[in-house]
Coordinates of C-alpha atoms in Angstrom, one line a residue:
X1 CA 16.8 -13.7 8.1
X2 CA 14.5 -13.2 5.1
X3 CA 15.3 -9.9 4.6
X4 CA 14.2 -9.4 1.0
X5 CA 12.8 -11.2 -1.9
X6 CA 14.0 -11.3 -5.6
X7 CA 12.3 -9.2 -7.7
X8 CA 11.2 -12.3 -9.6
X9 CA 10.7 -15.2 -7.4
X10 CA 10.1 -18.8 -8.7
X11 CA 6.6 -18.6 -10.6
X12 CA 4.2 -21.8 -10.2
X13 CA 0.6 -22.1 -11.4
X14 CA -2.5 -24.4 -9.9
X15 CA -4.8 -25.8 -12.8
X16 CA -4.3 -24.6 -16.2
X17 CA -2.1 -21.2 -16.7
X18 CA -3.8 -17.8 -18.0
X19 CA -1.5 -14.8 -16.6
X20 CA 1.3 -17.0 -16.4
X21 CA 0.9 -18.8 -19.9
X22 CA 4.3 -19.0 -21.8
X23 CA 6.4 -18.4 -18.5
X24 CA 7.7 -22.2 -19.3
X25 CA 9.0 -21.2 -22.6
X26 CA 10.8 -17.9 -21.9
X27 CA 11.9 -15.3 -19.5
X28 CA 10.0 -12.6 -20.7
X29 CA 7.3 -12.7 -23.5
X30 CA 8.4 -10.0 -25.9
X31 CA 5.9 -8.8 -28.5
X32 CA 5.8 -11.4 -31.0
X33 CA 6.1 -14.3 -28.3
X34 CA 3.3 -12.6 -26.7
X35 CA 0.7 -12.7 -29.2
X36 CA 2.1 -16.3 -30.1
X37 CA 1.1 -17.4 -26.7
X38 CA -2.3 -15.5 -26.2
X39 CA -3.3 -14.6 -29.7
X40 CA -4.6 -11.5 -31.3
X41 CA -6.9 -8.9 -29.5
X42 CA -9.9 -7.3 -30.9
X43 CA -10.7 -3.7 -29.8
X44 CA -13.9 -3.2 -27.9
X45 CA -16.6 -0.2 -27.2
X46 CA -16.8 1.2 -23.9
X47 CA -20.2 -0.6 -23.4
X48 CA -18.8 -3.7 -24.4
X49 CA -15.7 -3.3 -22.1
X50 CA -18.0 -2.3 -19.2
X51 CA -20.4 -5.6 -19.6
X52 CA -17.2 -7.9 -19.9
X53 CA -15.6 -6.7 -16.7
X54 CA -19.0 -7.0 -15.2
X55 CA -20.1 -10.3 -16.5
X56 CA -16.4 -11.7 -15.0
X57 CA -16.9 -9.6 -11.8
X58 CA -13.5 -7.8 -12.1
X59 CA -12.3 -6.2 -9.0
X60 CA -9.5 -4.5 -8.4
X61 CA -6.5 -6.4 -7.4
X62 CA -4.1 -3.9 -5.6
X63 CA -6.1 -4.7 -2.1
X64 CA -9.2 -2.2 -2.6
X65 CA -11.3 -4.3 -4.4
X66 CA -13.3 -2.1 -6.2
X67 CA -15.3 -3.1 -9.0
X68 CA -13.6 -2.4 -12.6
X69 CA -16.8 -1.8 -14.4
X70 CA -18.2 1.1 -11.8
X71 CA -14.8 2.6 -11.9
X72 CA -14.8 2.7 -16.3
X73 CA -18.2 4.0 -16.1
X74 CA -17.6 6.5 -13.4
X75 CA -15.0 7.8 -15.6
X76 CA -16.4 8.1 -18.8
X77 CA -19.7 9.9 -17.2
X78 CA -17.3 12.3 -15.8
X79 CA -15.6 12.8 -19.0
X80 CA -18.3 13.4 -21.0
X81 CA -19.8 15.7 -18.4
X82 CA -16.6 18.0 -18.2
X83 CA -15.8 17.9 -21.9
X84 CA -12.3 16.5 -20.9
X85 CA -10.4 13.7 -22.5
X86 CA -9.6 10.9 -19.8
X87 CA -6.3 9.4 -18.7
X88 CA -5.5 6.0 -17.8
X89 CA -2.9 5.0 -15.0
X90 CA -1.5 1.5 -14.6
X91 CA -0.4 1.0 -11.1
X92 CA 2.5 -1.2 -10.9
X93 CA 4.1 0.4 -7.9
X94 CA 3.9 -3.0 -5.4
X95 CA 5.9 -1.2 -2.9
X96 CA 5.3 -3.7 0.0
X97 CA 8.6 -6.0 0.4
X98 CA 6.2 -9.1 0.7
X99 CA 4.2 -8.9 -2.7
X100 CA 6.1 -9.4 -6.0
X101 CA 3.2 -10.8 -8.2
X102 CA 2.6 -7.5 -10.3
X103 CA 6.9 -7.0 -10.2
X104 CA 6.5 -10.7 -11.9
X105 CA 3.9 -10.0 -14.5
X106 CA 5.3 -6.7 -15.8
X107 CA 9.0 -8.1 -16.1
X108 CA 7.6 -11.2 -17.5
X109 CA 4.5 -10.6 -19.3
X110 CA 4.3 -6.7 -19.5
X111 CA 2.2 -7.1 -22.8
X112 CA -0.8 -8.9 -21.2
X113 CA -0.5 -5.8 -18.8
X114 CA -0.5 -3.1 -21.9
X115 CA -3.6 -5.3 -23.5
X116 CA -5.9 -4.5 -21.0
X117 CA -4.7 -0.8 -20.6
X118 CA -5.0 -0.1 -24.1
X119 CA -8.6 -1.5 -24.6
X120 CA -9.4 0.7 -21.6
X121 CA -7.7 3.5 -23.5
X122 CA -9.4 2.9 -26.9
X123 CA -12.9 2.5 -24.7
X124 CA -12.4 5.7 -23.2
X125 CA -11.0 7.7 -25.9
X126 CA -8.2 8.2 -23.8
X127 CA -4.8 9.9 -25.1
X128 CA -2.5 9.5 -22.3
X129 CA -1.4 6.2 -20.8
X130 CA 0.9 5.8 -17.6
X131 CA 2.7 2.9 -16.0
X132 CA 3.8 3.9 -12.4
X133 CA 6.8 1.5 -11.3
X134 CA 9.0 1.7 -8.2
X135 CA 12.0 -0.7 -9.5
X136 CA 15.1 -0.7 -12.2
X137 CA 13.6 -3.9 -13.6
X138 CA 10.3 -3.1 -14.1
X139 CA 10.7 0.2 -15.4
X140 CA 13.2 -1.4 -18.1
X141 CA 10.6 -4.2 -19.0
X142 CA 7.6 -1.7 -19.4
X143 CA 10.0 1.3 -21.3
X144 CA 11.0 -2.1 -23.5
X145 CA 7.7 -2.8 -23.9
X146 CA 6.3 0.5 -24.9
X147 CA 9.0 0.5 -27.5
X148 CA 7.7 -2.7 -28.9
X149 CA 4.4 -1.4 -29.4
X150 CA 5.8 2.0 -30.7
X151 CA 4.3 3.8 -27.9
X152 CA 6.3 7.2 -27.1
X153 CA 5.8 10.3 -25.3
X154 CA 6.3 12.6 -27.9
X155 CA 3.8 15.7 -28.3
X156 CA 1.4 14.9 -31.4
X157 CA 1.4 11.2 -30.7
X158 CA -2.2 9.7 -31.2
X159 CA -1.5 8.1 -27.7
X160 CA 1.0 9.6 -25.3
X161 CA 2.5 6.7 -23.2
X162 CA 5.0 6.9 -20.6
X163 CA 6.4 5.2 -17.2
X164 CA 6.5 6.8 -14.3
X165 CA 9.4 5.9 -12.1
X166 CA 8.8 6.7 -8.3
X167 CA 11.2 5.4 -5.2
X168 CA 10.2 1.9 -3.1
X169 CA 8.0 3.5 -0.7
X170 CA 5.1 2.2 0.9
X171 CA 3.0 5.2 0.4
X172 CA 3.9 6.0 -3.1
X173 CA 1.7 3.4 -4.6
X174 CA -1.4 5.0 -3.0
X175 CA -3.2 6.4 -5.9
X176 CA -3.3 10.1 -4.9
X177 CA 0.7 9.9 -4.6
X178 CA 0.9 8.4 -8.3
X179 CA -1.3 10.9 -9.3
X180 CA 0.8 13.6 -7.8
X181 CA 4.0 12.2 -9.0
X182 CA 2.6 12.0 -12.6
X183 CA 1.3 15.9 -12.3
X184 CA 5.2 16.7 -11.2
X185 CA 4.9 16.6 -7.8
X186 CA 6.2 14.5 -5.3
X187 CA 5.1 11.1 -4.9
X188 CA 3.2 11.7 -1.7
X189 CA -0.6 11.3 -0.7
X190 CA -2.0 14.8 -1.0
X191 CA -4.7 14.2 1.9
X192 CA -7.7 16.1 -0.4
X193 CA -10.3 13.4 -0.6
X194 CA -11.0 13.9 -4.4
X195 CA -12.1 10.9 -6.7
X196 CA -9.3 9.9 -9.4
X197 CA -12.6 9.4 -11.6
X198 CA -13.4 13.3 -11.4
X199 CA -9.9 14.9 -11.1
X200 CA -6.5 12.9 -11.7
X201 CA -3.8 13.3 -13.7
X202 CA -3.7 17.0 -15.3
X203 CA -7.0 17.5 -13.8
X204 CA -8.6 15.2 -16.4
X205 CA -11.0 12.4 -15.2
X206 CA -8.5 9.1 -14.5
X207 CA -8.8 5.7 -14.7
X208 CA -6.4 4.1 -12.2
X209 CA -5.9 0.4 -11.6
X210 CA -3.6 -2.5 -10.6
X211 CA -1.1 -4.1 -12.9
X212 CA -3.1 -7.4 -12.7
X213 CA -6.6 -6.1 -13.0
X214 CA -5.3 -5.1 -16.5
X215 CA -3.6 -8.2 -17.1
X216 CA -6.9 -10.4 -16.2
X217 CA -9.1 -7.6 -18.6
X218 CA -6.7 -8.7 -21.2
X219 CA -7.1 -12.3 -20.7
X220 CA -10.9 -12.2 -20.3
X221 CA -11.1 -10.0 -23.6
X222 CA -9.6 -13.2 -25.9
X223 CA -11.5 -15.8 -23.9
X224 CA -14.6 -14.1 -23.3
X225 CA -16.9 -14.4 -19.8
X226 CA -17.8 -17.7 -20.0
X227 CA -14.4 -19.3 -20.4
X228 CA -13.3 -17.0 -18.2
X229 CA -15.8 -18.1 -15.4
X230 CA -15.0 -21.8 -16.1
X231 CA -11.9 -21.4 -13.4
X232 CA -12.8 -20.4 -9.9
X233 CA -15.9 -19.7 -7.9
X234 CA -19.1 -18.9 -9.0
X235 CA -18.8 -15.2 -7.3
X236 CA -15.4 -14.8 -7.4
X237 CA -14.4 -16.2 -10.6
X238 CA -10.9 -16.6 -12.3
X239 CA -7.7 -17.0 -11.2
X240 CA -5.2 -14.9 -8.6
X241 CA -2.1 -14.3 -8.2
X242 CA -0.5 -14.7 -4.7
X243 CA 3.0 -14.0 -3.5
X244 CA 3.9 -16.6 -0.6
X245 CA 6.8 -15.9 1.9
X246 CA 7.7 -15.9 5.2
X247 CA 8.4 -19.5 6.9
X248 CA 8.6 -21.4 3.6
X249 CA 11.3 -23.4 1.8
X250 CA 10.9 -21.0 -1.1
X251 CA 9.2 -17.7 -1.9
X252 CA 6.8 -18.3 -4.6
X253 CA 4.4 -16.5 -7.0
X254 CA 1.5 -18.6 -7.7
X255 CA -1.5 -18.4 -9.9
X256 CA -4.1 -20.1 -8.5
X257 CA -8.0 -20.3 -9.3
X258 CA -10.2 -19.0 -6.5
X259 CA -11.6 -21.5 -4.3
X260 CA -8.4 -23.9 -3.8
X261 CA -7.7 -24.4 -0.2
X262 CA -5.2 -22.1 1.5
X263 CA -3.3 -25.0 3.1
X264 CA -2.8 -26.3 -0.3
X265 CA -1.0 -23.4 -1.4
X266 CA 1.3 -22.8 1.4
X267 CA 2.4 -26.6 0.7
X268 CA 3.2 -25.6 -2.5
X269 CA 5.8 -23.1 -1.2
X270 CA 7.1 -25.8 1.8
X271 CA 5.0 -24.0 4.7
X272 CA 5.3 -25.8 7.8
X273 CA 2.3 -28.3 8.3
X274 CA 0.3 -26.6 10.8
X275 CA 1.8 -23.0 11.3
X276 CA 1.6 -20.7 14.1
X277 CA -0.1 -18.2 12.1
X278 CA -0.6 -17.1 8.9
X279 CA -0.4 -13.1 7.9
X280 CA -2.7 -12.6 5.0
X281 CA -2.8 -9.5 2.8
X282 CA 0.7 -8.4 3.6
X283 CA 1.6 -5.6 6.0
X284 CA -1.6 -3.8 5.9
X285 CA -3.5 -7.3 6.5
X286 CA -4.7 -9.8 9.3
X287 CA -3.6 -13.0 10.8
X288 CA -5.2 -16.2 11.0
X289 CA -4.4 -18.8 13.5
X290 CA -3.4 -22.2 12.3
X291 CA -6.8 -23.9 12.8
X292 CA -8.5 -21.3 10.6
X293 CA -5.6 -21.1 8.1
X294 CA -6.2 -24.9 7.3
X295 CA -10.1 -24.3 6.9
X296 CA -10.0 -21.2 4.7
X297 CA -9.9 -21.0 0.5
X298 CA -8.4 -18.3 -1.8
X299 CA -11.2 -16.1 -2.1
X300 CA -12.2 -12.2 -0.6
X301 CA -15.1 -13.7 1.3
X302 CA -13.5 -17.1 2.7
X303 CA -10.5 -15.2 4.2
X304 CA -12.7 -12.3 5.3
X305 CA -15.1 -14.6 7.0
X306 CA -12.0 -16.8 8.9
X307 CA -10.8 -13.1 10.0
X308 CA -8.1 -12.7 7.6
X309 CA -8.3 -10.8 4.0
X310 CA -7.1 -11.1 0.7
X311 CA -5.4 -7.5 -0.2
X312 CA -3.2 -7.5 -2.7
X313 CA -2.1 -11.5 -2.4
X314 CA 0.8 -11.6 0.0
X315 CA 0.5 -14.4 2.2
X316 CA 3.2 -15.3 4.9
X317 CA 2.7 -18.3 7.2
X318 CA 5.3 -18.3 10.5
X319 CA 6.5 -21.4 12.3
X320 CA 5.3 -22.6 16.0
X321 CA 9.3 -22.0 16.8
X322 CA 9.1 -18.2 15.9
X323 CA 7.7 -15.8 18.8
X324 CA 5.1 -14.2 17.0
X325 CA 4.9 -11.0 18.5
X326 CA 8.8 -10.4 17.7
X327 CA 8.0 -11.2 14.1
X328 CA 5.3 -8.3 14.2
X329 CA 7.3 -6.1 16.1
X330 CA 10.0 -5.9 13.1
X331 CA 7.2 -5.1 10.8
X332 CA 5.8 -2.6 13.1
X333 CA 8.8 -0.4 13.4
X334 CA 9.3 -1.2 9.4
X335 CA 5.5 0.3 9.1
X336 CA 6.3 3.3 11.3
X337 CA 9.3 4.4 9.5
X338 CA 7.5 4.3 6.0
X339 CA 5.4 7.0 7.1
X340 CA 5.4 9.8 4.8
X341 CA 6.1 12.0 7.8
X342 CA 3.2 14.6 6.6
X343 CA 0.4 13.9 9.3
X344 CA 1.1 13.8 13.2
X345 CA -0.9 10.7 13.7
X346 CA 0.7 8.6 11.7
X347 CA 4.1 10.0 12.2
X348 CA 4.2 10.0 15.7
X349 CA 1.7 7.5 16.5
X350 CA 2.9 4.6 14.4
X351 CA 6.6 4.7 16.1
X352 CA 4.7 5.3 19.6
X353 CA 2.8 2.0 18.8
X354 CA 5.8 0.0 18.1
X355 CA 7.3 1.2 20.8
X356 CA 4.7 0.2 23.4
X357 CA 4.9 -3.1 21.4
X358 CA 8.5 -3.5 22.2
X359 CA 7.8 -2.6 25.5
X360 CA 5.2 -5.6 26.0
X361 CA 8.1 -7.8 24.9
X362 CA 10.4 -6.5 27.3
X363 CA 7.5 -7.4 30.0
X364 CA 5.8 -4.0 30.3
X365 CA 2.1 -5.0 32.1
X366 CA -1.5 -4.8 31.1
X367 CA -1.1 -0.8 31.0
X368 CA 1.2 -0.4 28.3
X369 CA -1.1 -3.2 25.8
X370 CA -3.8 -1.0 26.7
X371 CA -2.1 2.2 25.9
X372 CA -1.1 0.3 22.2
X373 CA -4.7 -0.4 21.6
X374 CA -5.7 2.8 22.1
X375 CA -2.9 4.5 20.2
X376 CA -3.6 2.2 17.1
X377 CA -7.5 3.4 17.5
X378 CA -6.5 6.8 17.6
X379 CA -4.4 6.8 14.7
X380 CA -7.6 5.6 12.3
X381 CA -8.8 7.9 9.6
X382 CA -6.4 10.6 10.8
X383 CA -4.0 10.6 7.8
X384 CA -3.7 11.9 4.1
X385 CA -3.8 8.1 3.0
X386 CA -4.4 4.9 4.1
X387 CA -1.2 3.8 5.8
X388 CA -2.1 4.8 9.1
X389 CA -5.2 2.5 9.0
X390 CA -3.6 -0.4 7.2
X391 CA -0.8 -0.5 10.6
X392 CA -3.1 -0.1 12.7
X393 CA -5.2 -3.3 11.6
X394 CA -2.0 -5.0 11.2
X395 CA -1.1 -4.4 15.1
X396 CA -4.8 -4.9 16.3
X397 CA -4.9 -8.5 14.4
X398 CA -1.6 -9.6 16.0
X399 CA -2.7 -8.0 19.4
X400 CA -5.9 -10.5 18.7
X401 CA -4.5 -13.4 17.1
X402 CA -1.8 -14.1 19.5
X403 CA -3.3 -13.6 23.0
X404 CA -1.3 -16.7 25.0
X405 CA 1.9 -15.0 23.6
X406 CA 0.5 -11.7 25.1
X407 CA -0.1 -13.1 28.3
X408 CA 3.2 -14.7 28.4
X409 CA 5.0 -11.4 27.9
X410 CA 2.6 -9.4 30.1
X411 CA 2.1 -11.1 32.8
X412 CA 5.3 -13.4 32.7
X413 CA 8.8 -14.2 31.3
X414 CA 8.1 -14.1 27.8
X415 CA 7.2 -17.1 25.3
X416 CA 11.1 -18.2 25.4
X417 CA 11.2 -18.4 21.7
X418 CA 13.5 -16.6 19.1
X419 CA 12.7 -14.1 16.5
X420 CA 13.7 -15.5 13.2
X421 CA 13.1 -12.6 11.1
X422 CA 11.3 -14.7 8.2
X423 CA 8.5 -12.0 7.5
X424 CA 10.7 -10.2 4.2
X425 CA 11.5 -6.4 4.7
X426 CA 13.8 -4.0 3.2
X427 CA 15.6 -1.2 4.5
X428 CA 13.5 2.2 4.7
X429 CA 14.4 5.0 2.7
X430 CA 15.0 8.3 4.7
X431 CA 12.2 10.2 3.1
X432 CA 9.9 9.5 -0.4
X433 CA 11.7 10.8 -3.3
X434 CA 10.6 12.6 -6.2
X435 CA 10.4 12.0 -10.0
X436 CA 13.4 11.6 -12.0
X437 CA 15.0 15.4 -12.6
X438 CA 13.6 16.9 -9.2
X439 CA 16.4 18.5 -7.4
X440 CA 18.0 17.0 -4.3
X441 CA 17.0 19.7 -1.8
X442 CA 13.3 19.2 -3.0
X443 CA 13.6 15.4 -2.2
X444 CA 15.4 16.1 1.2
X445 CA 13.7 16.5 4.5
X446 CA 12.2 19.7 5.3
X447 CA 14.2 21.2 8.3
X448 CA 11.2 23.1 9.5
X449 CA 8.9 22.1 12.1
X450 CA 5.7 23.4 13.9
X451 CA 5.8 23.5 17.6
X452 CA 2.6 24.0 19.8
X453 CA 2.8 26.1 22.9
X454 CA 0.4 24.0 25.1
X455 CA 0.7 27.3 27.9
X456 CA -1.3 29.2 25.3
X457 CA -3.1 26.8 23.3
X458 CA -7.2 26.8 24.1
X459 CA -8.2 24.1 21.4
X460 CA -9.9 26.6 19.1
X461 CA -8.8 23.9 16.5
X462 CA -8.3 26.4 13.2
X463 CA -4.9 25.0 12.7
X464 CA -5.8 21.5 11.8
X465 CA -8.8 23.2 9.4
X466 CA -5.7 25.0 8.0
X467 CA -3.4 22.5 7.5
X468 CA -4.6 18.7 8.0
X469 CA -1.9 17.1 6.7
X470 CA 0.4 18.2 9.5
X471 CA -1.7 18.9 12.6
X472 CA -5.1 16.6 13.9
X473 CA -7.1 17.3 17.0
X474 CA -7.1 14.7 19.5
X475 CA -10.3 13.3 21.4
X476 CA -10.1 16.4 23.9
X477 CA -9.7 18.7 21.5
X478 CA -6.3 19.8 21.5
X479 CA -3.7 19.0 18.9
X480 CA -2.5 15.6 18.8
X481 CA 1.3 16.6 18.5
X482 CA 3.6 19.0 20.2
X483 CA 5.8 19.3 17.2
X484 CA 5.8 18.2 13.6
X485 CA 7.8 18.3 10.5
X486 CA 6.8 20.2 8.0
X487 CA 6.3 18.9 4.4
X488 CA 7.7 21.4 1.7
X489 CA 4.2 20.8 0.0
X490 CA 2.6 22.3 3.2
X491 CA 4.7 25.2 4.0
X492 CA 2.1 27.8 2.8
X493 CA -0.7 26.4 4.7
X494 CA 1.9 25.9 7.9
X495 CA 2.7 29.7 7.8
X496 CA -0.7 30.5 7.3
X497 CA -2.0 28.5 10.7
X498 CA 0.9 30.2 12.4
X499 CA -0.7 33.6 11.4
X500 CA -3.9 32.8 12.0
X501 CA -3.7 31.0 15.5
X502 CA -6.0 33.2 17.6
X503 CA -3.9 32.5 21.0
X504 CA -0.5 32.6 18.9
X505 CA 0.1 29.1 20.5
X506 CA 1.9 27.9 17.0
X507 CA 5.5 28.7 16.0
X508 CA 7.6 27.4 12.8
X509 CA 11.6 27.0 13.5
X510 CA 14.2 26.1 11.0
X511 CA 16.2 23.0 12.8
X512 CA 19.3 24.3 11.2
X513 CA 19.3 27.4 13.2
X514 CA 18.3 26.0 16.5
X515 CA 20.6 25.4 19.4
X516 CA 22.2 21.5 19.3
X517 CA 20.1 20.6 22.2
X518 CA 16.5 20.1 20.6
X519 CA 13.5 18.2 21.1
X520 CA 13.7 14.9 18.8
X521 CA 11.3 12.4 17.6
X522 CA 11.6 10.1 20.9
X523 CA 10.8 12.9 22.9
X524 CA 7.6 13.7 20.8
X525 CA 6.3 9.9 21.3
X526 CA 7.0 9.7 24.9
X527 CA 5.0 13.2 25.0
X528 CA 2.1 11.3 23.5
X529 CA 2.3 8.4 25.9
X530 CA 2.1 10.7 28.5
X531 CA -0.7 12.7 26.9
X532 CA -2.5 9.3 26.7
X533 CA -1.9 8.2 30.3
X534 CA -3.0 12.0 31.2
X535 CA -6.6 11.5 28.9
X536 CA -7.2 7.8 30.4
X537 CA -6.8 9.5 34.1
X538 CA -9.3 12.5 33.3
X539 CA -11.9 9.9 32.0

């Protein structure tokens, strides 16, 4: 069982190292060693930095792949228009169990990340720098790096720099969750579609990007765009950091130029010669079958064309000897438990999909498979963040990639192979926690729940408009859940929805005051399945 990866796995490189330069000399490059290895760095104007990012086609390395130059210009224009000094945020959260490349960079080369971040601070005229982390090791390394540069968060400092520690949860690395925690709130997605470049930390225009992105900027500013483009593909130049785990002899973080065959990277980690499948992009990613994995190269375009995704650079092969649906079920159950429990489609839909996948493994027929597909499709674009979307993509890719195994389980007695548990996972936390110093009562689950009385509801839909982070509407116009936990941040909105419901079909109850026999989440999931069945019959 490969339950968890270490914070800092073995590091390898293909070709000449850039981000990993000096790793063979010391475990961590402090400031003097950093300058010995990488050399000095000259400041750049906003126009120069934007031009550099554009010349090297720098895109965010956290998964979304948004062009850095566009983000830089958007923040600069917003700051000028509003007359507000912007903020720079480094996202080093990396809360996925299968990814460690940012954690490696923060632990071993923190000053390379700070180089890119400080170039951005200087170019934008920012006076606040925040580094978001989720682990003890990354917090201590980055705090030491700030101290080595004489940076602190004291009022009156020319640049106020600090580390923002959040819990290790899949949703805490989402941009709005990180900004919300930096503002003193809970590290959960807000649900409001506001661009950070317009309104971020403290209401100021905020440039938020992934830790590796800033490190790449620190390299490019030293060697220039021409030398930077000497490695990798013309349309995706430079190197990229990958985390290789799963059915491998040794989990690795690898720095490689783009354009290298995926099979070569897998061989370095000791992957099976012909894996049954390769999960690309992490647990919000997609599966490649063995043939496609043999032909793909390391690039966003190639992996997309093959049916996979680069995402945040987490790649996991599985062997021919394991049940792929059983491996996927472990991940689906973990993803369901990682919900922030703010949105009904995510909070109930993901567990329902995982339960359906479990039923398929136990021999349920085509009807259950169709229901799982429908649930996965239903949760998309209905959450406060991208967690339900990414989880649905993983489920849909699993169903598409392993059709023979699905047929064996749905129509026969199963594939007969064991579940080896090779995909790395960590134990789920109870709920997303809060920033340091927040009372335990504020971080605990809210005992209040909102209930829908189906005998009264006439699908006016007003509740979904007032409190969308808790209630959503299904294709039939009715709320998608019968009950939902109310996050503490949404209590006021939920109470307003109860008061304004035209049919008085909503109520809020405190679970601690209810009778011992109460409706639990499993019953709500079963209701979700019954509602889906009824809806399919009506159609």
